[in-house]
Short mmCIF file of C-alpha atoms and ligand atoms in Angstrom, two decimals:
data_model
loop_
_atom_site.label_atom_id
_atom_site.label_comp_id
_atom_site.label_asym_id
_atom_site.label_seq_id
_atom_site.Cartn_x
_atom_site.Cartn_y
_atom_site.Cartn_z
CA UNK A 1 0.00 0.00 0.00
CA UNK A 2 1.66 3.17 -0.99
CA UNK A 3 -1.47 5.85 -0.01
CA UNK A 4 0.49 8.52 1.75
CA UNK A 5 -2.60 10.56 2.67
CA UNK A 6 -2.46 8.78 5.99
CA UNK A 7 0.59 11.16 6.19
CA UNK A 8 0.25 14.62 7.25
CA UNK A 9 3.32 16.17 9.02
CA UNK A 10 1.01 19.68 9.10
CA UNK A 11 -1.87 17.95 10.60
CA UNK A 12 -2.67 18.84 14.99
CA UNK A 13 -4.26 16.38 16.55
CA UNK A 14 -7.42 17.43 18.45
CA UNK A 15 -7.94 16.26 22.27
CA UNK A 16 -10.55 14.28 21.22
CA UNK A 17 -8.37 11.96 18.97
CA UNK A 18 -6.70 8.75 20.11
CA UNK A 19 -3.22 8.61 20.37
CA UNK A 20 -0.79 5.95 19.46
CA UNK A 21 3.05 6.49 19.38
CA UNK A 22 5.17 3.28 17.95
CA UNK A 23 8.63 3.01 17.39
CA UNK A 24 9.14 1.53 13.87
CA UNK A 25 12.03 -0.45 12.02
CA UNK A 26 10.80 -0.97 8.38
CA UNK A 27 11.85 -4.07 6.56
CA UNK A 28 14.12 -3.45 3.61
CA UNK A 29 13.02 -1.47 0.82
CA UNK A 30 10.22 0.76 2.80
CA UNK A 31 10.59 4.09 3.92
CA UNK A 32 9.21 4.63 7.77
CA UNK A 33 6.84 7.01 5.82
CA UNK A 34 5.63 4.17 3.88
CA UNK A 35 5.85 1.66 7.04
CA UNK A 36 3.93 4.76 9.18
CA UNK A 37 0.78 5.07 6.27
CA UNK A 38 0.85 1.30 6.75
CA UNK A 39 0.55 0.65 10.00
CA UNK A 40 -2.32 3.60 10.20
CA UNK A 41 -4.52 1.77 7.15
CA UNK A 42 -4.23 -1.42 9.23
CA UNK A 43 -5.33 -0.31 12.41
CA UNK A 44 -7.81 1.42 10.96
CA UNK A 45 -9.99 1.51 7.71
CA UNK A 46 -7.22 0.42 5.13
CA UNK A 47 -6.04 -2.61 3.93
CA UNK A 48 -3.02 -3.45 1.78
CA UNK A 49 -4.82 -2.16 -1.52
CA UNK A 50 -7.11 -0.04 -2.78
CA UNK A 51 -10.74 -0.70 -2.25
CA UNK A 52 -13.70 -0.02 -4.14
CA UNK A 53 -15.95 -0.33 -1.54
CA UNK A 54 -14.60 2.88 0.45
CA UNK A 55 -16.67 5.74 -0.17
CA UNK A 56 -15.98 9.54 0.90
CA UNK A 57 -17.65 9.47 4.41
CA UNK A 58 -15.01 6.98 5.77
CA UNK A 59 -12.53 8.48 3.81
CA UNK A 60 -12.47 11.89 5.27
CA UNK A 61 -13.99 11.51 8.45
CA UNK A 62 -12.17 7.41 9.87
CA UNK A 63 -8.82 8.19 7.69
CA UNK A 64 -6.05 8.24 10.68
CA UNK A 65 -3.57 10.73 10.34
CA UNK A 66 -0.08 10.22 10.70
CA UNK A 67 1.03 13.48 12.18
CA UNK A 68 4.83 13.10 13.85
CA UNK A 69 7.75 10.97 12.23
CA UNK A 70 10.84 11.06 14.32
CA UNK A 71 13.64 9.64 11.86
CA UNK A 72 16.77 9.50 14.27
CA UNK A 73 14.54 7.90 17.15
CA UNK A 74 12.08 6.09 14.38
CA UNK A 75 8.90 7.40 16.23
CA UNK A 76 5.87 7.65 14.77
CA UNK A 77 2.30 9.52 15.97
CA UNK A 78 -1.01 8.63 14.58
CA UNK A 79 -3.92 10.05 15.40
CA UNK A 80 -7.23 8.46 15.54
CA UNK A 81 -10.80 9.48 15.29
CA UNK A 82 -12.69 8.42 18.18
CA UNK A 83 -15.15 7.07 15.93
CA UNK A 84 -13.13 4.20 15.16
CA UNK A 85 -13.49 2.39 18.63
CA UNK A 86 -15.93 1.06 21.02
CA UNK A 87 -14.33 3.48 23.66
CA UNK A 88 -14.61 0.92 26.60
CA UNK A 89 -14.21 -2.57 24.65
CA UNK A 90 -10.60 -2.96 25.82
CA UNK A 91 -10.17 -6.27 23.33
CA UNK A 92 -11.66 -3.62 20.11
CA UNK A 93 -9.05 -1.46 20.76
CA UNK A 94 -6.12 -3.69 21.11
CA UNK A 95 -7.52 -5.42 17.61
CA UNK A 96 -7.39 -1.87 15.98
CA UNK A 97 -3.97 -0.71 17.21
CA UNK A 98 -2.14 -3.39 18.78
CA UNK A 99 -3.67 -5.96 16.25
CA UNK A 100 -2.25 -6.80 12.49
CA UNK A 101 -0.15 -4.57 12.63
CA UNK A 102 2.24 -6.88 14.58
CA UNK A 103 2.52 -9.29 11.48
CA UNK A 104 3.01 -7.10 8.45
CA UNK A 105 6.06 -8.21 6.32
CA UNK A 106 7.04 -4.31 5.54
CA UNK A 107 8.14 -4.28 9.18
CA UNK A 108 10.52 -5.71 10.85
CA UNK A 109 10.28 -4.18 14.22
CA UNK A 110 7.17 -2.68 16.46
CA UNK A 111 6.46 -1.29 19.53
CA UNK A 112 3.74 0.14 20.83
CA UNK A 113 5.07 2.69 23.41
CA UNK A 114 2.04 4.57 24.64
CA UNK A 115 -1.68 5.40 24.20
CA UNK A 116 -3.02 8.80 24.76
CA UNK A 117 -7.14 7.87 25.26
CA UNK A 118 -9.21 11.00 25.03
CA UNK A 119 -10.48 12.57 27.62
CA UNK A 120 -14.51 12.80 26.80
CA UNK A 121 -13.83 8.62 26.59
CA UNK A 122 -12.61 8.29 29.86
CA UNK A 123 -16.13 7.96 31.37
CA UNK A 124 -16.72 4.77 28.86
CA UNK A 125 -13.99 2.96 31.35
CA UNK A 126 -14.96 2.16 34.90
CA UNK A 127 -11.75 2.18 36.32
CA UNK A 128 -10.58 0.99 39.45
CA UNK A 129 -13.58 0.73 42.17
CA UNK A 130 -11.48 0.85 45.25
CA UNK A 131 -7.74 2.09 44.01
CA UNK A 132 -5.21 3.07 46.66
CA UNK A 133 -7.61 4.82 48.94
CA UNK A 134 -10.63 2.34 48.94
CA UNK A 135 -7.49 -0.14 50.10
CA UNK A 136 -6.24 1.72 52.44
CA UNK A 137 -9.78 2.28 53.94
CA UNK A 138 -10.26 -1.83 53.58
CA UNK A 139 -6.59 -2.28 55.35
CA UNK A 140 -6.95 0.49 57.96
CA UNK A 141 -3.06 1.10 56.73
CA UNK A 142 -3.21 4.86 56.79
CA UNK A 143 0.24 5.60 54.88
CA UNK A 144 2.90 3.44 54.93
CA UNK A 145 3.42 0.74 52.04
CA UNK A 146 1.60 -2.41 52.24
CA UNK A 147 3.32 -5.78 52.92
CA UNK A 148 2.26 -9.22 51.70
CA UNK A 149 3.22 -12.80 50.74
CA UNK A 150 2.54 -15.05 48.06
CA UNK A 151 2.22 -18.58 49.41
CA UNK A 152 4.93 -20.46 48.13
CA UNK A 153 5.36 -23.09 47.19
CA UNK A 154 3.69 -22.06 44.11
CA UNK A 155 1.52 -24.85 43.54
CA UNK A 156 1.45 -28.20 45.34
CA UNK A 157 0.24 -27.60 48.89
CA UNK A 158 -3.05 -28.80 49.74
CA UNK A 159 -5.73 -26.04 50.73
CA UNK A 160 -5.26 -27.16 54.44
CA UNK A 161 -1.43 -26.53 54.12
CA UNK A 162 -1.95 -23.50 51.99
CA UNK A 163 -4.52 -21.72 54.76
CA UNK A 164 -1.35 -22.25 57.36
CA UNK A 165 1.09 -21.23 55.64
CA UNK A 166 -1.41 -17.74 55.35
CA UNK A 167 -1.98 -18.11 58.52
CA UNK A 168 1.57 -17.93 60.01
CA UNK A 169 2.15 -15.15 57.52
CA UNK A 170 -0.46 -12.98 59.22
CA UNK A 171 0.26 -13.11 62.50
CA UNK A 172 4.09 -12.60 61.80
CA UNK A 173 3.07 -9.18 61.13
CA UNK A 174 2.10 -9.18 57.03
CA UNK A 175 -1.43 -7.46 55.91
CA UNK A 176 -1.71 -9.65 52.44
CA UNK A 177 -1.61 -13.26 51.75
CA UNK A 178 -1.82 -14.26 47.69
CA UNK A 179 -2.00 -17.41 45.83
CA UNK A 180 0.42 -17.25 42.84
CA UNK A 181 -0.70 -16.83 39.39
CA UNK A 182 -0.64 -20.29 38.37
CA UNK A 183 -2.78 -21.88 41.62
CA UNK A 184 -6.18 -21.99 40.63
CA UNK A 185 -8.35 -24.99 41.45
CA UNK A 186 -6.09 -28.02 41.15
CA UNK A 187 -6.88 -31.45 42.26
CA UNK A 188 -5.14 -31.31 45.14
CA UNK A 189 -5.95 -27.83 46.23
CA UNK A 190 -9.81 -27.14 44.83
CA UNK A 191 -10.76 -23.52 45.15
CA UNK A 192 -13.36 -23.98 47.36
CA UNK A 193 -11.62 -25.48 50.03
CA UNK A 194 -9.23 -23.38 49.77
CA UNK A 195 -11.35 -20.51 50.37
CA UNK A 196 -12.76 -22.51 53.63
CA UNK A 197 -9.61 -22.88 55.06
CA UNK A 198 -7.65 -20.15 54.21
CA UNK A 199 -10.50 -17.29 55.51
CA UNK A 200 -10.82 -19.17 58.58
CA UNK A 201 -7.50 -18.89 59.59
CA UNK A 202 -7.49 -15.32 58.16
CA UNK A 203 -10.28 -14.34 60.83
CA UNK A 204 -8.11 -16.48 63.47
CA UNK A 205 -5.18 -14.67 62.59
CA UNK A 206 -7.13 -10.88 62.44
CA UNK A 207 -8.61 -12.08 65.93
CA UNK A 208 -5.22 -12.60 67.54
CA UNK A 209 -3.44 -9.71 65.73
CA UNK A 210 -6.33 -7.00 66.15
CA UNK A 211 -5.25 -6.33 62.56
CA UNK A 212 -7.20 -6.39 59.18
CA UNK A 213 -5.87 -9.16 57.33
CA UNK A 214 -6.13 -9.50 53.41
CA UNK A 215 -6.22 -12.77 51.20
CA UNK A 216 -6.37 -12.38 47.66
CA UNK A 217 -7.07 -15.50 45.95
CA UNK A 218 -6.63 -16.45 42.30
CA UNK A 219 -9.98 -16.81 40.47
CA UNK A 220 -7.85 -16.84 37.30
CA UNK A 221 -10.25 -19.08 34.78
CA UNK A 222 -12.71 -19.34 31.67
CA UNK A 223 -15.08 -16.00 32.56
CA UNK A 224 -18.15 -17.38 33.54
CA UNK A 225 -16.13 -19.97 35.76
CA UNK A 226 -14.54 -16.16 37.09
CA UNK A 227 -17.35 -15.01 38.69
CA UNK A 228 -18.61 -18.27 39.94
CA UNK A 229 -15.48 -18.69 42.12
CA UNK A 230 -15.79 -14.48 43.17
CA UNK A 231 -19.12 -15.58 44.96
CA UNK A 232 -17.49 -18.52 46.32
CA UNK A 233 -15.05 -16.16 48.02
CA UNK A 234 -18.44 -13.93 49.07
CA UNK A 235 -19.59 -16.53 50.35
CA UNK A 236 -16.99 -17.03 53.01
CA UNK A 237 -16.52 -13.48 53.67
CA UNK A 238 -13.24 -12.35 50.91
CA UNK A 239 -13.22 -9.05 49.48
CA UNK A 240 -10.30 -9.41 47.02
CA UNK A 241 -9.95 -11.37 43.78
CA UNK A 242 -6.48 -11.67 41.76
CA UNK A 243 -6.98 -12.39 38.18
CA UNK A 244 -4.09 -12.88 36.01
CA UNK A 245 -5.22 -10.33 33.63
CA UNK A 246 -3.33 -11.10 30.43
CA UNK A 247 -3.53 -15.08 30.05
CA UNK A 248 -7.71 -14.43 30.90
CA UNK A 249 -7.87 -11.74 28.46
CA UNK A 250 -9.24 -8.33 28.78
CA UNK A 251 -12.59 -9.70 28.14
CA UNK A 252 -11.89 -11.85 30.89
CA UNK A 253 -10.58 -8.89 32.90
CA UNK A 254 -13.57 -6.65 32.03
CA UNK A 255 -16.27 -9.67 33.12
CA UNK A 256 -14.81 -9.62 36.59
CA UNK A 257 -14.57 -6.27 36.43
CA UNK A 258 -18.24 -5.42 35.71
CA UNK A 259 -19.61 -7.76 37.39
CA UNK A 260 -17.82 -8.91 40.54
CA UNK A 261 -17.82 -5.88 43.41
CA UNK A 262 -14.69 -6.94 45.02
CA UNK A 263 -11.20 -5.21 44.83
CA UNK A 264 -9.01 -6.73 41.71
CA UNK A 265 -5.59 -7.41 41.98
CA UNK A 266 -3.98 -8.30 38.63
CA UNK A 267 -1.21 -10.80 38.03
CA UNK A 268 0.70 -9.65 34.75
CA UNK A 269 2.06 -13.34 33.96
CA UNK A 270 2.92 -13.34 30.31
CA UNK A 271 3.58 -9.75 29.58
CA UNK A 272 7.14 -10.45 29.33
CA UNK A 273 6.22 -11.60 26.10
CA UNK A 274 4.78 -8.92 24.51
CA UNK A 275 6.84 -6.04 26.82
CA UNK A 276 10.26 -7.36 27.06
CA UNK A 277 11.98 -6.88 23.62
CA UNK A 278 12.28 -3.09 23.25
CA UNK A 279 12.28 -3.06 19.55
CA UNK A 280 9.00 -5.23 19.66
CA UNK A 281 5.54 -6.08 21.07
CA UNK A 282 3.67 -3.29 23.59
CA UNK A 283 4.89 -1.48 26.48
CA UNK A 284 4.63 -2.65 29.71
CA UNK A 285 3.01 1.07 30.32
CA UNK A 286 0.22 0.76 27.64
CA UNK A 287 -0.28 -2.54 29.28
CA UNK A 288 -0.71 -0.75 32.70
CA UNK A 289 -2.72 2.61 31.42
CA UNK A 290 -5.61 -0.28 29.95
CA UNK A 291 -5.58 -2.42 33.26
CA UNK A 292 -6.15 0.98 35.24
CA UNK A 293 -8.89 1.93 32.52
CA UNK A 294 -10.32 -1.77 32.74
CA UNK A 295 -10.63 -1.31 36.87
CA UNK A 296 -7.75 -3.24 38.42
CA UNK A 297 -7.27 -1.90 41.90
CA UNK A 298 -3.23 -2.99 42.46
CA UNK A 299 -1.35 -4.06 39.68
CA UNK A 300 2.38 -5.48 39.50
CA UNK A 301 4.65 -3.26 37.86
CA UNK A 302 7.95 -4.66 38.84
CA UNK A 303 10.74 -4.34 41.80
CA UNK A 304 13.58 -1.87 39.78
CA UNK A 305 16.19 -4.49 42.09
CA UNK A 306 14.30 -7.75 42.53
CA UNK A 307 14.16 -11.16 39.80
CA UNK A 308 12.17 -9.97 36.93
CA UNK A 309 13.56 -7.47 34.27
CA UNK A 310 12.41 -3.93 34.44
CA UNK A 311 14.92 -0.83 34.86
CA UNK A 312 14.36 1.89 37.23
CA UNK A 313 12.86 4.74 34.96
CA UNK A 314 10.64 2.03 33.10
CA UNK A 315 9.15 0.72 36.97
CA UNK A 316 8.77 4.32 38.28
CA UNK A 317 6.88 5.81 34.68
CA UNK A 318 4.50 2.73 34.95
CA UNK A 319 4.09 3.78 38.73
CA UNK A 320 3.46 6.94 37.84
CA UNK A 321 0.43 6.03 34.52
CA UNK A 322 -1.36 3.99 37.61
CA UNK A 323 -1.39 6.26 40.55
CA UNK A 324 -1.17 9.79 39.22
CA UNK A 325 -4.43 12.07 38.30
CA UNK A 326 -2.33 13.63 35.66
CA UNK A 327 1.06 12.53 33.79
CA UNK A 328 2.69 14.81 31.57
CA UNK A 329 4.33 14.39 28.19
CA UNK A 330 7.74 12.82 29.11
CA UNK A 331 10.19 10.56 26.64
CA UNK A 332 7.53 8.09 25.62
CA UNK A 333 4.89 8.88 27.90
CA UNK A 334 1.87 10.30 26.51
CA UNK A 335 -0.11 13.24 27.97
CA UNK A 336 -2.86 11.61 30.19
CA UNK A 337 -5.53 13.86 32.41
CA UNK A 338 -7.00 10.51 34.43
CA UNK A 339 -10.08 13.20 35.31
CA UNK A 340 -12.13 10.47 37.59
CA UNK A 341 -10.36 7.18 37.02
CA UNK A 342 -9.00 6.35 40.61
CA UNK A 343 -5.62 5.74 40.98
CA UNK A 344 -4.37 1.79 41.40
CA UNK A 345 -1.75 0.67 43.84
CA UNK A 346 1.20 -0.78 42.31
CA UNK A 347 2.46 -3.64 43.48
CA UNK A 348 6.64 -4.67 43.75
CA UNK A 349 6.41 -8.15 43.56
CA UNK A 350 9.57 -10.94 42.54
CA UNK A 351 12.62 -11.54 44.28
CA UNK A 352 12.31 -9.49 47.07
CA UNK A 353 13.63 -9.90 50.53
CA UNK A 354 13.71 -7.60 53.64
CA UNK A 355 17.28 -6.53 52.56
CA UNK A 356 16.01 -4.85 49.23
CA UNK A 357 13.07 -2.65 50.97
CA UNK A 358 14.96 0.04 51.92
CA UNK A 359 15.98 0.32 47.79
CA UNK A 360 12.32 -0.37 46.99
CA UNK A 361 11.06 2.53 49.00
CA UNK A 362 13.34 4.82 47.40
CA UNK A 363 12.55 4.11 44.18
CA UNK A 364 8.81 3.87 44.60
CA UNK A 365 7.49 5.35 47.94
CA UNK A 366 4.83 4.82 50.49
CA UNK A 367 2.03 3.76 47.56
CA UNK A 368 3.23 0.60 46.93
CA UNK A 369 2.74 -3.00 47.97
CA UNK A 370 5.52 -5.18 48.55
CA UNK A 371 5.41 -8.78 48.10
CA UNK A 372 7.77 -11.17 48.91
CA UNK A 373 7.36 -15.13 48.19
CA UNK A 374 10.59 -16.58 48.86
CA UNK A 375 11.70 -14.08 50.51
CA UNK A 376 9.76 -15.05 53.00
CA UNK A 377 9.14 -18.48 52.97
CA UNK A 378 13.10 -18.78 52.50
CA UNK A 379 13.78 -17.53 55.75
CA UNK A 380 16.56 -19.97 58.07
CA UNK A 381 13.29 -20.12 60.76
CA UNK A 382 9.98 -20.39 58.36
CA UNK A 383 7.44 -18.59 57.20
CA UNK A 384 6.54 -16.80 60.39
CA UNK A 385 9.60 -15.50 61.00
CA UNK A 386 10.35 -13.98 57.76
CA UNK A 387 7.00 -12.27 57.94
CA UNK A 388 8.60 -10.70 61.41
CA UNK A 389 11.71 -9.78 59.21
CA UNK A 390 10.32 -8.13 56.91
CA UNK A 391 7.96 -6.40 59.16
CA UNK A 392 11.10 -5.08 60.90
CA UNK A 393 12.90 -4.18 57.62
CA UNK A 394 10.07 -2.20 56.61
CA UNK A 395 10.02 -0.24 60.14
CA UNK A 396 13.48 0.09 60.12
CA UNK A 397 13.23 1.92 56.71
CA UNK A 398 10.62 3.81 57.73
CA UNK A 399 12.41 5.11 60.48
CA UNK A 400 15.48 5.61 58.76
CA UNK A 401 17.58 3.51 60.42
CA UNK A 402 20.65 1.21 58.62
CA UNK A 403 18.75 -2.26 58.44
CA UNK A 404 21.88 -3.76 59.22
CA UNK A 405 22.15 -1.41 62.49
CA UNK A 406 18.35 -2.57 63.39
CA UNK A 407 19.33 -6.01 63.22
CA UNK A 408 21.45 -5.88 65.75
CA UNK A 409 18.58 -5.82 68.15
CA UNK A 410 15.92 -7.78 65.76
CA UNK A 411 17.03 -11.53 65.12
CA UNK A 412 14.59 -12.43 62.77
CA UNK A 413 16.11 -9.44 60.57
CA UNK A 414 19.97 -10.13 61.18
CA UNK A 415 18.93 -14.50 59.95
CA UNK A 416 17.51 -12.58 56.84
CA UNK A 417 20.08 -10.47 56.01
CA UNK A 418 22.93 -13.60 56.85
CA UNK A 419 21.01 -15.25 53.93
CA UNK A 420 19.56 -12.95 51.75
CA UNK A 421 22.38 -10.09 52.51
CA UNK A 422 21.58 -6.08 51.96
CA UNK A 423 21.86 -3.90 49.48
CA UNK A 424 22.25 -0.48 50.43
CA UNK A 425 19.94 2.77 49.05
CA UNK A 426 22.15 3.98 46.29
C1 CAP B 501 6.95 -13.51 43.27
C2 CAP B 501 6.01 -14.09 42.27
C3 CAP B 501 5.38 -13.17 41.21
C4 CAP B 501 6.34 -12.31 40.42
C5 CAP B 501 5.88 -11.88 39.06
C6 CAP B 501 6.72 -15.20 41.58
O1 CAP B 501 7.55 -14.52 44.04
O2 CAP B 501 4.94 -14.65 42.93
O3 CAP B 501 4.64 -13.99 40.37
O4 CAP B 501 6.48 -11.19 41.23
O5 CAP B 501 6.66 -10.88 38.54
O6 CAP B 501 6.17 -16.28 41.47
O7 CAP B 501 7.83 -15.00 41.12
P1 CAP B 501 8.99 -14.33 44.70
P2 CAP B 501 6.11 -9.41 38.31
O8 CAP B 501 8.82 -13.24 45.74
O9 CAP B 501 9.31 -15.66 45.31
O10 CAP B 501 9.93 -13.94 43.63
O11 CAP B 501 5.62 -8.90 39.66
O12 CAP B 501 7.31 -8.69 37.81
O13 CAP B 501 5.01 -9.49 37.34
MG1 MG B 502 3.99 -15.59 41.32
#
């Protein structure tokens, strides 16, 4: 397709277009001007010749309009008429813009880096019911970050084993207890008995403790099965789900969300492989700005120091899309006014251990919730004891004392930090 109408270099965007910046490596032979009229046909009203059945309404009013090519950086803006989406169909919009495009043999690189949704949409997304404030109201946590576990191992303890594993976890001093993202109702751990034993203990444990104790289970399945296993966990008194949002699909994602009251937590599992390669795939960002649209209340965004990959300005922008009202033009970050849309809490989740928190904090503050599977399962004395380590290492950073000095006083601490070691606020 060589149509370069889609290009206009003159052309301003009006706030009520959608937004789609991608960085773009053509294949041999195309110009990015070419590759950029391409990608807009595809995503939009085009296809990879000239049709007869287009007729001058679509023509003028649907045409996208490539309006920014940076050569040196290969960035590219398009511009799209609202008109061409179901504003609040999540799945619609990724088939428009994050769709074909992917495949086309004129390209051999693309990333979607951001999405700049219009404003007068916004109100055709729910957004988060609860976000970091409806949490914090739930967890009676006024300020601080929150602190959790992820029952490890990841699968293979029966639901009576998994609810004491929680259940130590509590009342060593942690407000969250998660199943992992691949624990959903297995045959030696069914979901309903999990939910039995596990919110038993979790009243047990918020009697002792005088605390509010969280358990967010994984509901993670076929949609329908979804909500039947949300009123499972109503039914013995939960108010959390975690769905892993991009193996169920935003469909799936948007079923919960619509029609299960109870605050989401989303599991990213699999976004590596669309986020990961930066010449390739979708950003980890646009990823996050649709889950906050869609009505996830925490969401993981990565550690900046823990297992998984994710650099420190990367973590901190997504941080930033999911719990700011506005975010300014910045790099690759699109304008976005949030207007209504709560804010969701991020979550650090994957490799941590009590030694990284005070590096944590720096990089991403008091909003956050840190998670920590091994790290605290691992600990030399169990479970309970690495939820009193951590505990400490998060009042010791609070405090701003030198974990290492705090642990001279706080055993469980110092038989974290023999193992685990420290790594020092840089
Ligand atoms: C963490 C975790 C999470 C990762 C996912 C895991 O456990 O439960 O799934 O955090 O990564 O299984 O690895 P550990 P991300 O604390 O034992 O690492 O949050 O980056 O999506
Ligand atoms: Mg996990």
């Amino acid at each position: 397709m060589r149509d370069l109408s889609y290009v206009n270099l003159n052309y301003e965007p009006s706030k009520d277009e959608l937004i789609a910046e991608y960085y773009v490596e053509p294949a041999k032979g195309y110009s990015l001007k070419i590759a950029a009229a391409n990608i807009a046909a595809e995503s939009s009203i085009g296809t990879w010749t000239t049709i007869k059945t287009m007729n001058d309404r679509i023509a003028e009013k649907l045409k996208p309009h490539v309006y920014s090519i940076n050569q040196r950086k290969k960035i590219v803006k398009i511009a799209y008429a609202p008109e061409l989406f179901e504003m609040g169909n999540i799945s619609q919009i990724f088939s428009s813009i994050a769709g074909n495009v992917f495949g086309m043999k004129l390209l051999n690189n693309l990333r979607l880096e951001d999405v700049r949704v219009p404003e007068k949409s916004l109100s055709k997304f729910p957004g988060p019911k609860y976000g970091i404030n409806g949490v914090r109201k739930i967890t009676k946590v006024k300020k601080r970050p929150l602190i959790g576990t992820i029952v490890k191992p990841k699968v293979g303890l029966t639901s009576a084993q998994h609810a004491k594993v929680a259940y130590e976890s509590w009342v060593g001093g942690l407000d969250i207890v998660k199943d992992d993202e691949n624990l959903s109702s297995l045959t030696f751990n069914r979901f309903k008995s999990r939910m039995e034993h596990v919110l038993k203990l979790r009243d047990k444990a918020e009697r002792e403790t005088g605390d509010k104790k969280i358990y967010i289970p994984n509901i993670t399945s076929e949609s329908l099965k979804m909500l039947e296993r949300a009123k499972i966990v109503d039914q013995f008194g939960g108010e959390y789900v975690m769905v892993d949002i991009l193996t169920s699909g935003w469909a799936g994602l948007q079923t919960v969300r619509n029609n299960v009251g109870k605050v989401i937590h989303a599991h990213r599992a699999m976004h590596a492989a669309l986020t990961r390669n930066p010449k390739h795939g979708i950003s980890m960002l646009t990823l996050a700005k649709f889950a906050r649209l869609a009505g996830v209340d925490q969401l993981h965004i990565g550690t900046v120091v823990g297992k998984m990959h994710g650099g420190k300005h990367e973590v901190m922008g997504i941080r930033d899309e999911i719990e700011k009202s506005m975010v300014t033009e910045n790099g690759h970050v699109l304008e976005e006014n949030w207007k209504n849309i709560k804010p969701a809490f991020a979550v650090a989740s994957g490799g941590l251990h009590p030694g990284l928190i005070p590096n944590v904090m720096k990089y991403l503050g008091n909003n956050i919730i840190m998670q920590f599977g091994g790290g605290c399962h691992g600990h030399p004395e169990g479970t309970r004891k690495g939820a009193v380590a951590i505990k400490q290492a998060l009042e010791s950073t609070i405090e701003g004392t030198d974990l290492r000095e705090y642990a001279k006083t706080h055993k469980e601490l110092a038989s974290a930090i023999k193992k685990w070691g420290f790594s020092s606020p840089k």
